[in-house]
mmCIF file of C-alpha atoms in Angstrom:
data_model
loop_
_atom_site.group_PDB
_atom_site.id
_atom_site.type_symbol
_atom_site.label_atom_id
_atom_site.label_comp_id
_atom_site.label_asym_id
_atom_site.label_seq_id
_atom_site.Cartn_x
_atom_site.Cartn_y
_atom_site.Cartn_z
ATOM 1 C CA MET A 1 100.605 46.287 -30.073
ATOM 2 C CA PRO A 2 99.495 43.570 -27.625
ATOM 3 C CA GLY A 3 101.816 42.991 -24.713
ATOM 4 C CA ASP A 4 103.307 46.498 -24.840
ATOM 5 C CA SER A 5 102.879 47.854 -21.281
ATOM 6 C CA ARG A 6 104.108 51.341 -22.268
ATOM 7 C CA ARG A 7 101.249 51.894 -24.678
ATOM 8 C CA ILE A 8 98.024 53.391 -23.341
ATOM 9 C CA ALA A 9 94.978 51.369 -24.352
ATOM 10 C CA GLY A 10 92.384 53.643 -25.898
ATOM 11 C CA PRO A 11 89.501 53.570 -28.334
ATOM 12 C CA GLU A 12 90.230 53.224 -32.019
ATOM 13 C CA GLU A 13 87.884 56.104 -32.888
ATOM 14 C CA THR A 14 87.716 59.562 -31.298
ATOM 15 C CA GLN A 15 85.134 62.343 -31.472
ATOM 16 C CA ASN A 16 85.385 66.072 -30.931
ATOM 17 C CA PRO A 17 84.211 66.850 -27.356
ATOM 18 C CA TYR A 18 82.770 70.223 -28.467
ATOM 19 C CA SER A 19 80.144 68.351 -30.487
ATOM 20 C CA PHE A 20 78.420 67.512 -27.187
ATOM 21 C CA VAL A 21 78.643 71.026 -25.727
ATOM 22 C CA LYS A 22 75.439 73.058 -25.626
ATOM 23 C CA ASP A 23 75.451 76.195 -27.764
ATOM 24 C CA LYS A 24 75.975 79.272 -25.535
ATOM 25 C CA GLY A 25 74.620 81.882 -27.904
ATOM 26 C CA ASP A 26 77.010 81.895 -30.837
ATOM 27 C CA GLY A 27 74.191 80.957 -33.196
ATOM 28 C CA GLU A 28 71.624 83.257 -34.724
ATOM 29 C CA GLN A 29 68.712 81.786 -32.708
ATOM 30 C CA PHE A 30 69.970 83.131 -29.366
ATOM 31 C CA LEU A 31 67.671 85.834 -27.934
ATOM 32 C CA LEU A 32 69.034 88.497 -25.586
ATOM 33 C CA LEU A 33 65.616 89.124 -23.993
ATOM 34 C CA ASN A 34 62.521 86.978 -23.612
ATOM 35 C CA LYS A 35 58.901 88.120 -23.750
ATOM 36 C CA GLU A 36 59.110 89.442 -20.179
ATOM 37 C CA LYS A 37 62.150 91.570 -21.138
ATOM 38 C CA LEU A 38 64.411 89.428 -18.974
ATOM 39 C CA ARG A 39 67.721 87.860 -19.881
ATOM 40 C CA ALA A 40 68.540 84.170 -19.992
ATOM 41 C CA ASP A 41 69.725 84.192 -16.344
ATOM 42 C CA GLY A 42 66.621 86.080 -15.147
ATOM 43 C CA ARG A 43 68.264 89.499 -14.783
ATOM 44 C CA ALA A 44 66.767 92.759 -15.961
ATOM 45 C CA THR A 45 68.721 94.843 -18.452
ATOM 46 C CA ASP A 46 70.094 97.197 -15.743
ATOM 47 C CA LYS A 47 71.086 94.513 -13.213
ATOM 48 C CA VAL A 48 74.655 93.294 -12.678
ATOM 49 C CA ARG A 49 75.718 89.886 -11.462
ATOM 50 C CA PRO A 50 76.687 89.254 -7.802
ATOM 51 C CA VAL A 51 80.197 90.507 -7.041
ATOM 52 C CA PHE A 52 82.697 88.802 -4.747
ATOM 53 C CA LEU A 53 85.985 90.597 -4.105
ATOM 54 C CA LYS A 54 88.821 89.743 -1.736
ATOM 55 C CA ALA A 55 92.278 91.279 -1.267
ATOM 56 C CA GLY A 56 95.491 89.718 -0.011
ATOM 57 C CA VAL A 57 94.975 86.237 -1.437
ATOM 58 C CA ILE A 58 98.600 85.670 -2.601
ATOM 59 C CA SER A 59 101.099 85.756 0.258
ATOM 60 C CA GLN A 60 104.193 85.971 -1.962
ATOM 61 C CA ALA A 61 102.992 89.076 -3.830
ATOM 62 C CA LYS A 62 103.266 92.665 -2.621
ATOM 63 C CA GLY A 63 99.531 93.046 -3.257
ATOM 64 C CA SER A 64 96.856 90.770 -4.664
ATOM 65 C CA ALA A 65 93.124 90.438 -5.198
ATOM 66 C CA TYR A 66 90.538 87.941 -6.382
ATOM 67 C CA ILE A 67 87.205 88.771 -8.026
ATOM 68 C CA GLU A 68 84.115 86.856 -9.076
ATOM 69 C CA LEU A 69 81.303 88.154 -11.261
ATOM 70 C CA ASP A 70 79.114 85.070 -11.001
ATOM 71 C CA LYS A 71 81.054 82.630 -13.235
ATOM 72 C CA THR A 72 83.698 85.147 -14.341
ATOM 73 C CA LYS A 73 86.705 84.662 -12.067
ATOM 74 C CA ALA A 74 90.071 86.463 -12.126
ATOM 75 C CA ILE A 75 93.068 86.845 -9.839
ATOM 76 C CA CYS A 76 95.715 89.576 -9.835
ATOM 77 C CA ALA A 77 99.192 89.868 -8.298
ATOM 78 C CA VAL A 78 101.258 93.055 -7.969
ATOM 79 C CA TYR A 79 105.042 93.121 -7.504
ATOM 80 C CA GLY A 80 107.285 96.123 -6.924
ATOM 81 C CA PRO A 81 108.099 98.904 -7.254
ATOM 82 C CA ARG A 82 111.287 97.466 -8.736
ATOM 83 C CA GLU A 83 114.296 99.236 -10.156
ATOM 84 C CA VAL A 84 114.277 99.607 -13.935
ATOM 85 C CA ILE A 85 117.375 97.771 -15.177
ATOM 86 C CA LYS A 86 117.358 98.831 -18.819
ATOM 87 C CA LYS A 87 118.887 102.265 -19.319
ATOM 88 C CA GLU A 88 116.661 103.041 -22.291
ATOM 89 C CA ASP A 89 113.618 102.698 -20.006
ATOM 90 C CA PHE A 90 114.879 105.394 -17.623
ATOM 91 C CA SER A 91 112.196 107.819 -16.477
ATOM 92 C CA MET A 92 111.750 110.137 -13.526
ATOM 93 C CA LYS A 93 108.184 108.889 -13.293
ATOM 94 C CA GLY A 94 107.296 105.367 -12.318
ATOM 95 C CA GLN A 95 106.162 102.842 -14.886
ATOM 96 C CA LEU A 96 103.390 100.274 -14.964
ATOM 97 C CA THR A 97 103.529 96.958 -16.784
ATOM 98 C CA CYS A 98 100.395 94.829 -17.203
ATOM 99 C CA ASP A 99 100.310 91.187 -18.212
ATOM 100 C CA PHE A 100 96.788 89.948 -19.013
ATOM 101 C CA LYS A 101 96.432 86.199 -19.521
ATOM 102 C CA PHE A 102 93.606 83.707 -19.931
ATOM 103 C CA ALA A 103 94.218 80.401 -18.204
ATOM 104 C CA THR A 104 94.290 77.537 -20.675
ATOM 105 C CA PHE A 105 91.083 76.119 -19.152
ATOM 106 C CA SER A 106 89.249 79.430 -18.670
ATOM 107 C CA CYS A 107 87.348 79.557 -21.958
ATOM 108 C CA ARG A 108 85.133 77.214 -23.890
ATOM 109 C CA TYR A 109 87.993 76.454 -26.257
ATOM 110 C CA ARG A 110 91.448 75.818 -24.879
ATOM 111 C CA ARG A 111 93.734 78.860 -24.824
ATOM 112 C CA GLN A 112 97.421 78.785 -25.648
ATOM 113 C CA HIS A 113 100.178 79.238 -23.078
ATOM 114 C CA GLN A 114 101.648 82.181 -24.957
ATOM 115 C CA GLN A 115 99.846 85.505 -25.222
ATOM 116 C CA ASP A 116 97.701 85.888 -28.326
ATOM 117 C CA ASN A 117 96.562 89.143 -29.950
ATOM 118 C CA GLU A 118 93.409 89.413 -27.840
ATOM 119 C CA GLU A 119 95.355 89.113 -24.605
ATOM 120 C CA LYS A 120 97.879 91.715 -25.760
ATOM 121 C CA ASP A 121 95.064 94.143 -26.589
ATOM 122 C CA LEU A 122 93.456 93.573 -23.190
ATOM 123 C CA SER A 123 96.823 94.169 -21.515
ATOM 124 C CA VAL A 124 97.047 97.578 -23.192
ATOM 125 C CA LEU A 125 93.468 98.491 -22.231
ATOM 126 C CA LEU A 126 94.116 97.428 -18.639
ATOM 127 C CA LEU A 127 97.284 99.537 -18.513
ATOM 128 C CA GLU A 128 95.532 102.607 -19.917
ATOM 129 C CA ALA A 129 92.743 102.263 -17.344
ATOM 130 C CA LEU A 130 95.079 101.998 -14.334
ATOM 131 C CA GLU A 131 97.759 104.580 -15.185
ATOM 132 C CA PRO A 132 95.639 107.690 -14.412
ATOM 133 C CA ALA A 133 94.844 106.332 -10.919
ATOM 134 C CA VAL A 134 98.393 105.576 -9.724
ATOM 135 C CA CYS A 135 100.726 108.246 -8.316
ATOM 136 C CA LEU A 136 103.602 107.382 -10.649
ATOM 137 C CA HIS A 137 105.757 110.287 -9.419
ATOM 138 C CA LYS A 138 106.011 108.611 -6.001
ATOM 139 C CA PHE A 139 108.403 105.905 -7.259
ATOM 140 C CA PRO A 140 110.754 107.429 -9.876
ATOM 141 C CA LYS A 141 113.116 105.208 -11.855
ATOM 142 C CA ALA A 142 111.075 102.149 -10.845
ATOM 143 C CA GLN A 143 108.291 100.037 -12.252
ATOM 144 C CA LEU A 144 105.247 98.255 -10.894
ATOM 145 C CA ASN A 145 104.449 94.838 -12.386
ATOM 146 C CA ILE A 146 100.815 93.713 -12.593
ATOM 147 C CA TYR A 147 99.950 90.133 -13.529
ATOM 148 C CA LEU A 148 96.296 89.253 -14.047
ATOM 149 C CA THR A 149 95.000 85.784 -14.861
ATOM 150 C CA VAL A 150 91.433 84.937 -15.848
ATOM 151 C CA LEU A 151 90.485 81.615 -14.263
ATOM 152 C CA GLU A 152 87.038 81.385 -15.840
ATOM 153 C CA ASN A 153 85.558 83.526 -18.588
ATOM 154 C CA ASP A 154 81.824 84.091 -18.614
ATOM 155 C CA GLY A 155 81.840 87.603 -20.056
ATOM 156 C CA SER A 156 82.857 91.119 -18.901
ATOM 157 C CA VAL A 157 86.451 90.076 -18.239
ATOM 158 C CA LEU A 158 87.902 93.559 -18.840
ATOM 159 C CA PRO A 159 85.799 95.348 -16.168
ATOM 160 C CA ALA A 160 86.513 92.506 -13.745
ATOM 161 C CA ALA A 161 90.241 92.773 -14.506
ATOM 162 C CA ILE A 162 90.272 96.552 -13.979
ATOM 163 C CA MET A 163 88.567 96.345 -10.580
ATOM 164 C CA CYS A 164 90.668 93.377 -9.461
ATOM 165 C CA ALA A 165 93.943 95.047 -10.455
ATOM 166 C CA SER A 166 92.910 98.329 -8.828
ATOM 167 C CA VAL A 167 92.237 96.623 -5.494
ATOM 168 C CA ALA A 168 95.497 94.660 -5.784
ATOM 169 C CA ILE A 169 97.492 97.887 -6.285
ATOM 170 C CA ALA A 170 95.853 99.460 -3.251
ATOM 171 C CA ASP A 171 96.515 96.289 -1.250
ATOM 172 C CA ALA A 172 100.204 96.599 -2.161
ATOM 173 C CA GLY A 173 100.345 99.996 -0.447
ATOM 174 C CA ILE A 174 100.890 101.956 -3.651
ATOM 175 C CA GLU A 175 99.611 105.522 -3.436
ATOM 176 C CA MET A 176 96.638 106.128 -5.730
ATOM 177 C CA TYR A 177 94.430 109.083 -6.529
ATOM 178 C CA ASP A 178 91.395 106.800 -6.410
ATOM 179 C CA LEU A 179 90.262 103.261 -7.088
ATOM 180 C CA VAL A 180 89.170 102.423 -10.628
ATOM 181 C CA THR A 181 85.719 100.933 -11.038
ATOM 182 C CA ALA A 182 84.518 99.581 -14.367
ATOM 183 C CA CYS A 183 81.392 98.320 -16.071
ATOM 184 C CA SER A 184 80.527 97.064 -19.547
ATOM 185 C CA ALA A 185 77.328 97.155 -21.574
ATOM 186 C CA ARG A 186 75.986 95.201 -24.535
ATOM 187 C CA ILE A 187 73.974 97.308 -26.968
ATOM 188 C CA SER A 188 71.439 95.766 -29.325
ATOM 189 C CA GLY A 189 69.079 98.261 -30.880
ATOM 190 C CA LYS A 190 67.263 100.089 -28.072
ATOM 191 C CA ASN A 191 68.307 97.502 -25.472
ATOM 192 C CA ILE A 192 71.287 98.195 -23.197
ATOM 193 C CA LEU A 193 72.373 95.197 -21.134
ATOM 194 C CA LEU A 194 74.754 95.936 -18.267
ATOM 195 C CA ASP A 195 77.403 93.389 -17.271
ATOM 196 C CA PRO A 196 76.828 90.989 -20.199
ATOM 197 C CA SER A 197 77.633 87.314 -19.862
ATOM 198 C CA ASP A 198 79.694 85.407 -22.420
ATOM 199 C CA ALA A 199 76.585 84.426 -24.412
ATOM 200 C CA GLU A 200 75.399 88.048 -24.470
ATOM 201 C CA GLU A 201 78.692 89.685 -25.466
ATOM 202 C CA TYR A 202 79.028 91.370 -28.838
ATOM 203 C CA ARG A 203 80.662 89.500 -31.700
ATOM 204 C CA SER A 204 81.375 90.678 -35.214
ATOM 205 C CA GLN A 205 78.623 88.557 -36.809
ATOM 206 C CA HIS A 206 75.906 90.067 -34.610
ATOM 207 C CA THR A 207 75.708 93.291 -36.632
ATOM 208 C CA ALA A 208 74.961 91.343 -39.816
ATOM 209 C CA THR A 209 72.400 89.013 -38.215
ATOM 210 C CA GLU A 210 70.508 91.575 -36.125
ATOM 211 C CA GLY A 211 70.284 94.194 -38.852
ATOM 212 C CA LEU A 212 70.416 97.149 -36.421
ATOM 213 C CA GLU A 213 72.913 99.026 -34.300
ATOM 214 C CA SER A 214 74.830 96.517 -32.252
ATOM 215 C CA GLY A 215 78.010 96.669 -30.206
ATOM 216 C CA SER A 216 79.524 96.843 -26.742
ATOM 217 C CA LEU A 217 81.050 99.468 -24.475
ATOM 218 C CA THR A 218 83.420 99.354 -21.488
ATOM 219 C CA LEU A 219 83.818 102.269 -19.074
ATOM 220 C CA GLY A 220 86.308 102.791 -16.255
ATOM 221 C CA ILE A 221 86.055 105.770 -13.909
ATOM 222 C CA LEU A 222 87.567 107.257 -10.749
ATOM 223 C CA PRO A 223 84.373 107.754 -8.698
ATOM 224 C CA SER A 224 85.718 110.196 -6.086
ATOM 225 C CA LEU A 225 87.227 112.445 -8.752
ATOM 226 C CA ASN A 226 84.401 111.783 -11.227
ATOM 227 C CA GLN A 227 86.908 111.267 -14.040
ATOM 228 C CA VAL A 228 86.942 108.717 -16.848
ATOM 229 C CA SER A 229 90.112 106.631 -17.040
ATOM 230 C CA ALA A 230 89.066 104.167 -19.754
ATOM 231 C CA LEU A 231 86.475 104.112 -22.499
ATOM 232 C CA SER A 232 86.382 101.606 -25.340
ATOM 233 C CA SER A 233 83.638 100.524 -27.712
ATOM 234 C CA LYS A 234 83.185 98.308 -30.738
ATOM 235 C CA GLY A 235 80.428 97.722 -33.233
ATOM 236 C CA GLU A 236 78.015 100.073 -34.973
ATOM 237 C CA ILE A 237 76.340 102.332 -32.404
ATOM 238 C CA GLN A 238 74.687 105.731 -32.641
ATOM 239 C CA PHE A 239 76.078 108.569 -30.538
ATOM 240 C CA GLU A 240 72.822 108.997 -28.603
ATOM 241 C CA THR A 241 72.835 105.321 -27.666
ATOM 242 C CA ILE A 242 76.472 105.475 -26.534
ATOM 243 C CA GLU A 243 75.695 108.509 -24.374
ATOM 244 C CA LYS A 244 72.823 106.664 -22.722
ATOM 245 C CA ALA A 245 74.975 103.565 -22.156
ATOM 246 C CA ILE A 246 77.748 105.663 -20.586
ATOM 247 C CA LYS A 247 75.295 107.146 -18.074
ATOM 248 C CA GLN A 248 74.049 103.702 -17.087
ATOM 249 C CA CYS A 249 77.605 102.354 -16.741
ATOM 250 C CA THR A 250 78.569 105.386 -14.633
ATOM 251 C CA ASP A 251 75.690 104.739 -12.223
ATOM 252 C CA CYS A 252 76.724 101.089 -12.012
ATOM 253 C CA CYS A 253 80.350 102.050 -11.246
ATOM 254 C CA HIS A 254 79.244 104.269 -8.349
ATOM 255 C CA LYS A 255 77.288 101.340 -6.919
ATOM 256 C CA LEU A 256 80.329 99.026 -7.162
ATOM 257 C CA TYR A 257 82.672 101.553 -5.504
ATOM 258 C CA PRO A 258 81.588 100.777 -1.875
ATOM 259 C CA VAL A 259 82.164 97.065 -2.517
ATOM 260 C CA MET A 260 85.808 97.752 -3.392
ATOM 261 C CA GLN A 261 86.238 100.022 -0.375
ATOM 262 C CA GLU A 262 84.787 97.425 1.989
ATOM 263 C CA CYS A 263 87.102 94.795 0.511
ATOM 264 C CA LEU A 264 90.175 96.900 1.334
ATOM 265 C CA VAL A 265 88.903 97.667 4.846
ATOM 266 C CA LYS A 266 88.540 93.942 5.555
ATOM 267 C CA ALA A 267 92.024 93.283 4.190
ATOM 268 C CA VAL A 268 93.553 95.946 6.462
ATOM 269 C CA LYS A 269 91.722 94.577 9.506
ATOM 270 C CA ALA A 270 92.944 91.068 8.682
ATOM 271 C CA LYS A 271 96.573 92.268 8.446
ATOM 272 C CA MET A 272 96.271 94.134 11.730
ATOM 273 C CA SER A 273 94.842 91.104 13.505
ATOM 274 C CA GLU A 274 97.723 88.955 12.234
ATOM 275 C CA LYS A 275 100.232 91.405 13.667
ATOM 276 C CA GLY A 276 98.336 91.529 16.949
ATOM 277 C CA THR A 277 97.551 95.243 16.836
#
């Protein structure tokens, strides 16, 4: 209506913005490896993306951490231990609660503000990976709240979340048996790609289009104790291939372990310098 100052002037026709977005590998023409056996970003099959990890990034939280795996970015905050208010949740051992959430702008398509089924499943997997590493008997009748938010999703969000949350718990001063390191792998036939990007990750239609064993695997371990805390897989994969992928992921986790240790050392030095000690 002309003359209406409250109305925003806009075009009469609109178009879907995703029509102008370049395909990131959802189609059948996407190739995991080129003729030189390299991936789209130039990495070899056994190479992981650069890792950036920092602890103590949220001043209001008891412990916090921030992680980057190239374009995959996540931040975690830890609060507690807090007293369990509900009587039905009483336990002489401490409890962990994990809240995994994608930011609305983190993915190619806008996410909802409320948790969907995928985020609930990832919350459970994150909880199962962290529980074996935390000394729950040290804070009876209390719970530790972990909130993780993915700021940008470019694949391998679960391993990034596990490492970020593990460092955040240690930064909060919670006693742990060991840090939890994690790595994921994309399996396509005889090819095992460590730390897959979003375009390389397994989707349900890949098994039908590729016509061979295809899937993905995520492994979380306690390196010092040499124990597995999390193992999940999906797709159609032979046992021999899974065994080979687990060995490669284990080697990758041992390489990432010093990065997490160095991150905590820097965080402790920063806290000591602030206190003047």
